[in-house]
Amino acid sequence: MMKKIYLLIAIAGLMFASVSHFSFATDTTTVIDQGKVTGRIYHSSIYKGSKECKSCHGVNEPSQRPADNACQKCHNIDKLAAKTINSGHNEYENPHNNMHYGKRVPCQDCHGEHQTKEVMCNNCHEFNFKNHK
């Protein structure tokens, strides 16, 4: 009788393990959803599945911020510069093509994926980039 009870417990344990494994294998939540890391909601597709950290940092356990070419896989600097161009007396207030550095300002100096950042220009100037993300 005890052998049957142990056998039933073992079978139930195996069934539970299979169901648990299946639910993890089909989990479509992002690492943001899981609370592992915070990031921009519009980048949520980056955090799904095997992409996660590696898609920007090159490794899944990053120790430093990504290189600019990681951002520029999706964000074209010329298009960004055209999108943020100003005219008149604000002509040189283009964060993506400015009079000091042109288009060479590292993305991470003004934009943070996991934390909010201030625009680097405003260390010396008082520009209002209302669409800064």
XYZ file of N, CA, C and O in Angstrom:
532
model
N 0.822 -1.194 0.000
C 0.000 0.000 0.000
C 0.864 1.256 0.000
O 0.585 2.193 -0.735
N 1.913 1.265 0.848
C 2.807 2.436 0.934
C 3.549 2.644 -0.384
O 3.774 3.785 -0.788
N 3.905 1.540 -1.063
C 4.598 1.673 -2.353
C 3.712 2.382 -3.364
O 4.176 3.215 -4.148
N 2.419 2.069 -3.357
C 1.493 2.726 -4.285
C 1.379 4.215 -3.980
O 1.322 5.042 -4.887
N 1.357 4.557 -2.695
C 1.275 5.972 -2.309
C 2.531 6.712 -2.765
O 2.447 7.789 -3.345
N 3.709 6.099 -2.536
C 4.959 6.727 -2.982
C 4.985 6.873 -4.503
O 5.420 7.879 -5.045
N 4.499 5.848 -5.177
C 4.459 5.887 -6.636
C 3.542 7.003 -7.125
O 3.871 7.759 -8.034
N 2.371 7.149 -6.491
C 1.427 8.214 -6.867
C 2.040 9.592 -6.601
O 1.893 10.522 -7.400
N 2.735 9.729 -5.482
C 3.382 11.016 -5.157
C 4.461 11.325 -6.191
O 4.580 12.456 -6.672
N 5.229 10.301 -6.568
C 6.287 10.497 -7.557
C 5.696 10.903 -8.904
O 6.191 11.824 -9.574
N 4.620 10.235 -9.307
C 3.972 10.565 -10.590
C 3.426 11.993 -10.545
O 3.594 12.772 -11.482
N 2.787 12.347 -9.434
C 2.248 13.701 -9.297
C 3.375 14.730 -9.350
O 3.237 15.795 -9.968
N 4.509 14.424 -8.711
C 5.661 15.336 -8.745
C 6.190 15.521 -10.149
O 6.504 16.635 -10.576
N 6.294 14.427 -10.887
C 6.754 14.515 -12.278
C 5.793 15.315 -13.137
O 6.210 16.132 -13.975
N 4.503 15.113 -12.935
C 3.508 15.872 -13.703
C 3.620 17.360 -13.382
O 3.582 18.204 -14.274
N 3.785 17.703 -12.107
C 3.911 19.105 -11.718
C 5.166 19.715 -12.328
O 5.141 20.824 -12.855
N 6.259 18.975 -12.291
C 7.514 19.486 -12.860
C 7.373 19.723 -14.350
O 7.863 20.720 -14.887
N 6.685 18.825 -15.050
C 6.490 18.988 -16.491
C 5.656 20.219 -16.795
O 5.962 20.997 -17.682
N 4.582 20.411 -16.042
C 3.713 21.573 -16.251
C 4.485 22.848 -15.935
O 4.413 23.830 -16.666
N 5.258 22.844 -14.847
C 6.039 24.035 -14.477
C 7.050 24.366 -15.551
O 7.199 25.516 -15.944
N 7.746 23.343 -16.047
C 8.744 23.569 -17.094
C 8.075 24.137 -18.334
O 8.559 25.074 -18.946
N 6.914 23.568 -18.696
C 6.210 24.028 -19.879
C 5.808 25.491 -19.706
O 5.963 26.298 -20.606
N 5.325 25.875 -18.530
C 4.886 27.253 -18.340
C 6.063 28.218 -18.405
O 5.940 29.321 -18.903
N 7.251 27.805 -17.920
C 8.416 28.679 -18.034
C 8.880 28.770 -19.482
O 9.264 29.813 -19.949
N 8.810 27.639 -20.187
C 9.287 27.629 -21.564
C 8.425 28.496 -22.470
O 8.915 29.030 -23.447
N 7.164 28.651 -22.141
C 6.293 29.443 -22.991
C 6.032 30.823 -22.397
O 5.202 31.547 -22.898
N 6.738 31.192 -21.340
C 6.547 32.485 -20.702
C 6.934 33.596 -21.680
O 8.039 33.631 -22.187
N 6.004 34.481 -21.960
C 6.285 35.568 -22.904
C 6.495 36.897 -22.196
O 6.564 37.926 -22.844
N 6.579 36.872 -20.882
C 6.807 38.130 -20.178
C 8.228 38.607 -20.439
O 9.132 37.829 -20.701
N 8.400 39.893 -20.382
C 9.715 40.474 -20.604
C 10.488 40.516 -19.295
O 9.907 40.338 -18.221
N 11.785 40.768 -19.376
C 12.558 40.898 -18.145
C 12.096 42.119 -17.368
O 12.233 42.173 -16.149
N 11.504 43.089 -18.064
C 10.917 44.246 -17.376
C 9.707 43.778 -16.578
O 9.566 44.104 -15.404
N 8.837 42.987 -17.234
C 7.652 42.470 -16.550
C 8.033 41.654 -15.327
O 7.334 41.651 -14.325
N 9.150 40.953 -15.427
C 9.587 40.092 -14.334
C 10.289 40.877 -13.234
O 10.697 40.311 -12.234
N 10.470 42.170 -13.449
C 11.119 42.999 -12.438
C 12.625 42.848 -12.398
O 13.279 43.314 -11.467
N 13.212 42.207 -13.405
C 14.656 41.996 -13.420
C 15.396 43.275 -13.773
O 16.514 43.505 -13.356
N 14.784 44.101 -14.614
C 15.416 45.334 -15.053
C 14.313 46.284 -15.514
O 13.242 45.847 -15.898
N 14.577 47.558 -15.425
C 13.614 48.510 -15.944
C 14.163 49.104 -17.227
O 15.369 49.205 -17.409
N 13.282 49.476 -18.105
C 13.694 50.041 -19.378
C 12.552 50.805 -20.000
O 11.455 50.876 -19.448
N 12.839 51.378 -21.123
C 11.834 52.161 -21.842
C 10.753 51.235 -22.368
O 11.048 50.227 -23.001
N 9.502 51.622 -22.155
C 8.390 50.772 -22.564
C 8.369 50.589 -24.077
O 8.004 49.531 -24.572
N 8.808 51.598 -24.820
C 8.807 51.460 -26.275
C 9.943 50.568 -26.773
O 10.031 50.274 -27.951
N 10.804 50.132 -25.900
C 11.839 49.163 -26.251
C 11.501 47.772 -25.708
O 12.367 46.908 -25.650
N 10.262 47.552 -25.327
C 9.899 46.298 -24.662
C 10.212 45.061 -25.500
O 10.502 44.007 -24.954
N 10.187 45.181 -26.814
C 10.489 44.006 -27.648
C 11.935 43.551 -27.473
O 12.250 42.384 -27.681
N 12.815 44.470 -27.063
C 14.221 44.114 -26.842
C 14.354 43.177 -25.655
O 15.232 42.326 -25.628
N 13.446 43.288 -24.714
C 13.573 42.540 -23.459
C 12.937 41.168 -23.492
O 12.891 40.491 -22.487
N 12.439 40.761 -24.631
C 11.763 39.469 -24.730
C 12.732 38.367 -25.130
O 13.606 38.580 -25.964
N 12.540 37.226 -24.548
C 13.255 36.023 -24.937
C 14.763 36.128 -24.862
O 15.307 36.696 -23.937
N 15.405 35.602 -25.864
C 16.861 35.505 -25.830
C 17.553 36.810 -26.177
O 18.755 36.931 -26.035
N 16.805 37.813 -26.680
C 17.434 39.093 -27.027
C 17.961 39.767 -25.764
O 19.140 39.928 -25.599
N 17.061 40.140 -24.916
C 17.353 40.767 -23.635
C 18.586 41.652 -23.656
O 18.759 42.471 -24.533
N 19.475 41.533 -22.697
C 20.635 42.416 -22.529
C 21.574 42.348 -23.723
O 22.178 43.341 -24.127
N 21.689 41.148 -24.272
C 22.663 40.916 -25.333
C 22.405 41.778 -26.568
O 23.353 42.167 -27.261
N 21.156 42.096 -26.852
C 20.856 42.848 -28.064
C 21.502 44.234 -28.060
O 21.854 44.741 -29.107
N 21.691 44.834 -26.901
C 22.338 46.154 -26.839
C 23.763 46.069 -26.285
O 24.659 46.753 -26.759
N 23.959 45.246 -25.266
C 25.259 45.196 -24.589
C 26.235 44.199 -25.218
O 27.413 44.206 -24.895
N 25.710 43.290 -26.037
C 26.563 42.288 -26.652
C 26.745 41.050 -25.785
O 27.195 40.027 -26.273
N 26.407 41.143 -24.516
C 26.479 40.007 -23.595
C 25.230 40.030 -22.723
O 24.590 41.066 -22.567
N 24.865 38.907 -22.135
C 23.667 38.865 -21.304
C 23.920 39.236 -19.856
O 22.981 39.340 -19.077
N 25.157 39.430 -19.476
C 25.462 39.917 -18.130
C 26.366 41.149 -18.279
O 27.572 41.073 -18.045
N 25.781 42.267 -18.685
C 26.600 43.447 -18.998
C 27.263 44.063 -17.773
O 26.727 44.038 -16.671
N 28.452 44.599 -18.019
C 29.167 45.300 -16.957
C 29.404 46.767 -17.345
O 29.948 47.520 -16.558
N 29.027 47.111 -18.553
C 29.179 48.496 -18.977
C 28.056 48.863 -19.942
O 27.374 47.990 -20.461
N 27.916 50.153 -20.173
C 26.855 50.595 -21.063
C 27.193 50.216 -22.507
O 28.367 50.034 -22.845
N 26.169 50.101 -23.350
C 26.416 49.681 -24.730
C 27.121 50.754 -25.546
O 27.043 51.942 -25.236
N 27.781 50.325 -26.593
C 28.419 51.253 -27.530
C 27.344 51.917 -28.377
O 26.226 51.416 -28.490
N 27.682 53.044 -28.963
C 26.717 53.773 -29.788
C 26.188 52.941 -30.947
O 25.029 53.088 -31.334
N 27.028 52.080 -31.509
C 26.532 51.308 -32.651
C 25.380 50.386 -32.244
O 24.600 49.980 -33.089
N 25.265 50.071 -30.963
C 24.120 49.282 -30.506
C 22.835 50.087 -30.666
O 21.819 49.567 -31.114
N 22.862 51.362 -30.306
C 21.686 52.229 -30.473
C 21.391 52.451 -31.951
O 20.239 52.475 -32.371
N 22.473 52.588 -32.700
C 22.324 52.954 -34.104
C 21.954 51.780 -35.002
O 21.755 51.958 -36.203
N 21.829 50.595 -34.412
C 21.272 49.482 -35.186
C 19.819 49.800 -35.539
O 19.330 49.400 -36.579
N 19.145 50.507 -34.630
C 17.736 50.835 -34.836
C 17.510 52.322 -35.076
O 16.522 52.699 -35.702
N 18.373 53.170 -34.536
C 18.191 54.622 -34.629
C 19.269 55.198 -35.539
O 20.438 55.220 -35.184
N 18.853 55.709 -36.675
C 19.769 56.297 -37.648
C 20.086 57.725 -37.228
O 19.188 58.554 -37.099
N 21.372 58.052 -37.019
C 21.762 59.371 -36.527
C 21.386 60.478 -37.503
O 20.984 61.570 -37.076
N 21.477 60.229 -38.801
C 21.104 61.255 -39.778
C 19.606 61.566 -39.709
O 19.202 62.722 -39.785
N 18.816 60.530 -39.536
C 17.365 60.746 -39.413
C 17.034 61.455 -38.105
O 16.168 62.330 -38.068
N 17.734 61.094 -37.034
C 17.510 61.782 -35.762
C 17.881 63.253 -35.858
O 17.154 64.123 -35.367
N 19.029 63.541 -36.487
C 19.470 64.927 -36.643
C 18.456 65.719 -37.467
O 18.158 66.869 -37.133
N 17.930 65.116 -38.510
C 16.930 65.798 -39.342
C 15.640 66.021 -38.563
O 14.982 67.049 -38.703
N 15.316 65.073 -37.713
C 14.077 65.146 -36.943
C 14.140 66.214 -35.841
O 13.123 66.772 -35.459
N 15.334 66.494 -35.353
C 15.473 67.423 -34.233
C 16.074 68.768 -34.659
O 16.493 69.544 -33.808
N 16.097 69.029 -35.961
C 16.645 70.285 -36.464
C 15.738 71.454 -36.050
O 14.524 71.309 -35.954
N 16.370 72.577 -35.767
C 15.645 73.796 -35.407
C 15.951 74.877 -36.424
O 16.853 74.745 -37.249
N 15.260 75.958 -36.348
C 15.501 77.078 -37.262
C 15.546 78.378 -36.458
O 15.285 78.390 -35.262
N 15.903 79.444 -37.166
C 15.953 80.757 -36.523
C 17.066 80.839 -35.497
O 18.144 80.273 -35.696
N 16.819 81.515 -34.407
C 17.860 81.670 -33.395
C 18.136 80.367 -32.631
O 19.098 80.276 -31.883
N 17.309 79.352 -32.835
C 17.531 78.039 -32.200
C 18.235 77.048 -33.134
O 18.298 75.863 -32.854
N 18.766 77.581 -34.221
C 19.348 76.731 -35.255
C 20.383 75.738 -34.723
O 20.471 74.610 -35.165
N 21.181 76.167 -33.771
C 22.261 75.316 -33.269
C 21.843 74.459 -32.080
O 22.653 73.774 -31.490
N 20.591 74.504 -31.751
C 20.090 73.686 -30.643
C 19.608 72.338 -31.149
O 18.479 71.934 -30.921
N 20.444 71.641 -31.841
C 20.102 70.308 -32.312
C 20.938 69.301 -31.523
O 22.142 69.187 -31.732
N 20.328 68.563 -30.636
C 21.103 67.646 -29.801
C 21.791 66.534 -30.587
O 22.772 65.969 -30.115
N 21.302 66.242 -31.783
C 21.888 65.161 -32.586
C 22.848 65.662 -33.656
O 23.418 64.859 -34.396
N 23.012 66.974 -33.753
C 23.981 67.561 -34.680
C 24.260 68.980 -34.196
O 23.762 69.951 -34.754
N 25.051 69.113 -33.165
C 25.245 70.435 -32.553
C 26.583 71.046 -32.957
O 27.462 70.381 -33.506
N 26.707 72.323 -32.663
C 27.885 73.065 -33.109
C 29.168 72.644 -32.397
O 30.253 72.879 -32.902
N 29.107 72.029 -31.272
C 30.312 71.600 -30.547
C 30.830 70.237 -31.019
O 32.016 70.047 -31.216
N 29.945 69.295 -31.138
C 30.361 67.903 -31.399
C 29.776 67.308 -32.674
O 30.049 66.146 -32.986
N 28.961 68.052 -33.367
C 28.312 67.501 -34.560
C 27.418 66.334 -34.176
O 26.629 66.434 -33.236
N 27.602 65.236 -34.866
C 26.786 64.039 -34.605
C 27.532 63.023 -33.752
O 27.149 61.868 -33.673
N 28.601 63.459 -33.099
C 29.458 62.511 -32.371
C 29.210 62.439 -30.866
O 30.015 61.856 -30.140
N 28.143 62.999 -30.371
C 27.851 62.896 -28.935
C 27.404 61.463 -28.647
O 26.470 60.963 -29.283
N 28.068 60.797 -27.730
C 27.643 59.425 -27.403
C 26.183 59.395 -26.930
O 25.776 60.225 -26.111
N 25.414 58.482 -27.468
C 23.984 58.384 -27.158
C 23.732 58.362 -25.656
O 22.816 59.021 -25.145
N 24.543 57.580 -24.948
C 24.329 57.373 -23.521
C 24.647 58.607 -22.673
O 24.338 58.627 -21.493
N 25.246 59.635 -23.276
C 25.487 60.868 -22.521
C 24.188 61.617 -22.246
O 24.103 62.354 -21.271
N 23.197 61.427 -23.100
C 21.909 62.119 -22.930
C 20.741 61.168 -22.695
O 19.722 61.571 -22.132
N 20.856 59.946 -23.171
C 19.746 58.997 -23.081
C 20.141 57.816 -22.202
O 21.227 57.260 -22.366
N 19.257 57.467 -21.326
C 19.488 56.291 -20.484
C 18.360 55.305 -20.668
O 17.192 55.666 -20.554
N 18.689 54.079 -20.961
C 17.667 53.051 -21.128
C 17.099 52.617 -19.786
O 15.919 52.391 -19.646
N 17.945 52.547 -18.797
C 17.505 52.027 -17.504
C 17.372 53.101 -16.447
O 16.999 52.810 -15.307
N 17.716 54.335 -16.789
C 17.568 55.451 -15.857
C 17.353 56.729 -16.659
O 17.821 56.857 -17.779
N 16.661 57.658 -16.069
C 16.415 58.931 -16.719
C 17.684 59.766 -16.694
O 18.401 59.771 -15.701
N 17.960 60.439 -17.785
C 19.148 61.287 -17.869
C 18.750 62.683 -18.323
O 17.701 62.874 -18.932
N 19.614 63.618 -18.052
C 19.425 64.984 -18.515
C 20.194 65.172 -19.817
O 21.190 64.481 -20.067
N 19.752 66.123 -20.603
C 20.445 66.433 -21.849
C 21.796 67.056 -21.518
O 21.879 67.995 -20.717
N 22.856 66.532 -22.124
C 24.204 67.014 -21.843
C 24.358 68.498 -22.164
O 25.067 69.225 -21.478
N 23.692 68.995 -23.211
C 23.785 70.407 -23.604
C 23.452 71.328 -22.430
O 24.018 72.412 -22.290
N 22.528 70.877 -21.599
C 22.083 71.724 -20.503
C 23.062 71.788 -19.336
O 22.783 72.436 -18.329
N 24.220 71.151 -19.480
C 25.276 71.375 -18.486
C 25.777 72.816 -18.592
O 26.250 73.385 -17.606
N 25.683 73.399 -19.793
C 26.137 74.780 -20.019
C 25.027 75.686 -20.551
O 25.073 76.888 -20.363
N 24.067 75.098 -21.249
C 23.002 75.881 -21.882
C 21.688 75.634 -21.155
O 21.617 74.791 -20.256
N 20.675 76.365 -21.599
C 19.336 76.145 -21.045
C 18.366 75.863 -22.174
O 17.429 76.605 -22.411
N 18.610 74.787 -22.908
C 17.739 74.428 -24.017
C 16.538 73.662 -23.488
O 16.606 72.970 -22.475
N 15.454 73.787 -24.228
C 14.238 73.062 -23.857
C 13.939 72.016 -24.934
O 13.363 72.327 -25.961
N 14.375 70.809 -24.700
C 14.078 69.719 -25.629
C 12.864 68.987 -25.072
O 12.996 68.032 -24.306
N 11.687 69.472 -25.446
C 10.456 68.944 -24.856
C 10.194 67.479 -25.190
O 9.471 66.807 -24.483
N 10.773 66.948 -26.251
C 10.557 65.539 -26.599
C 11.710 64.640 -26.164
O 11.791 63.498 -26.607
N 12.582 65.160 -25.312
C 13.717 64.351 -24.856
C 13.227 63.122 -24.112
O 12.354 63.205 -23.260
N 13.801 61.986 -24.479
C 13.429 60.725 -23.819
C 14.648 60.143 -23.177
O 15.725 60.217 -23.644
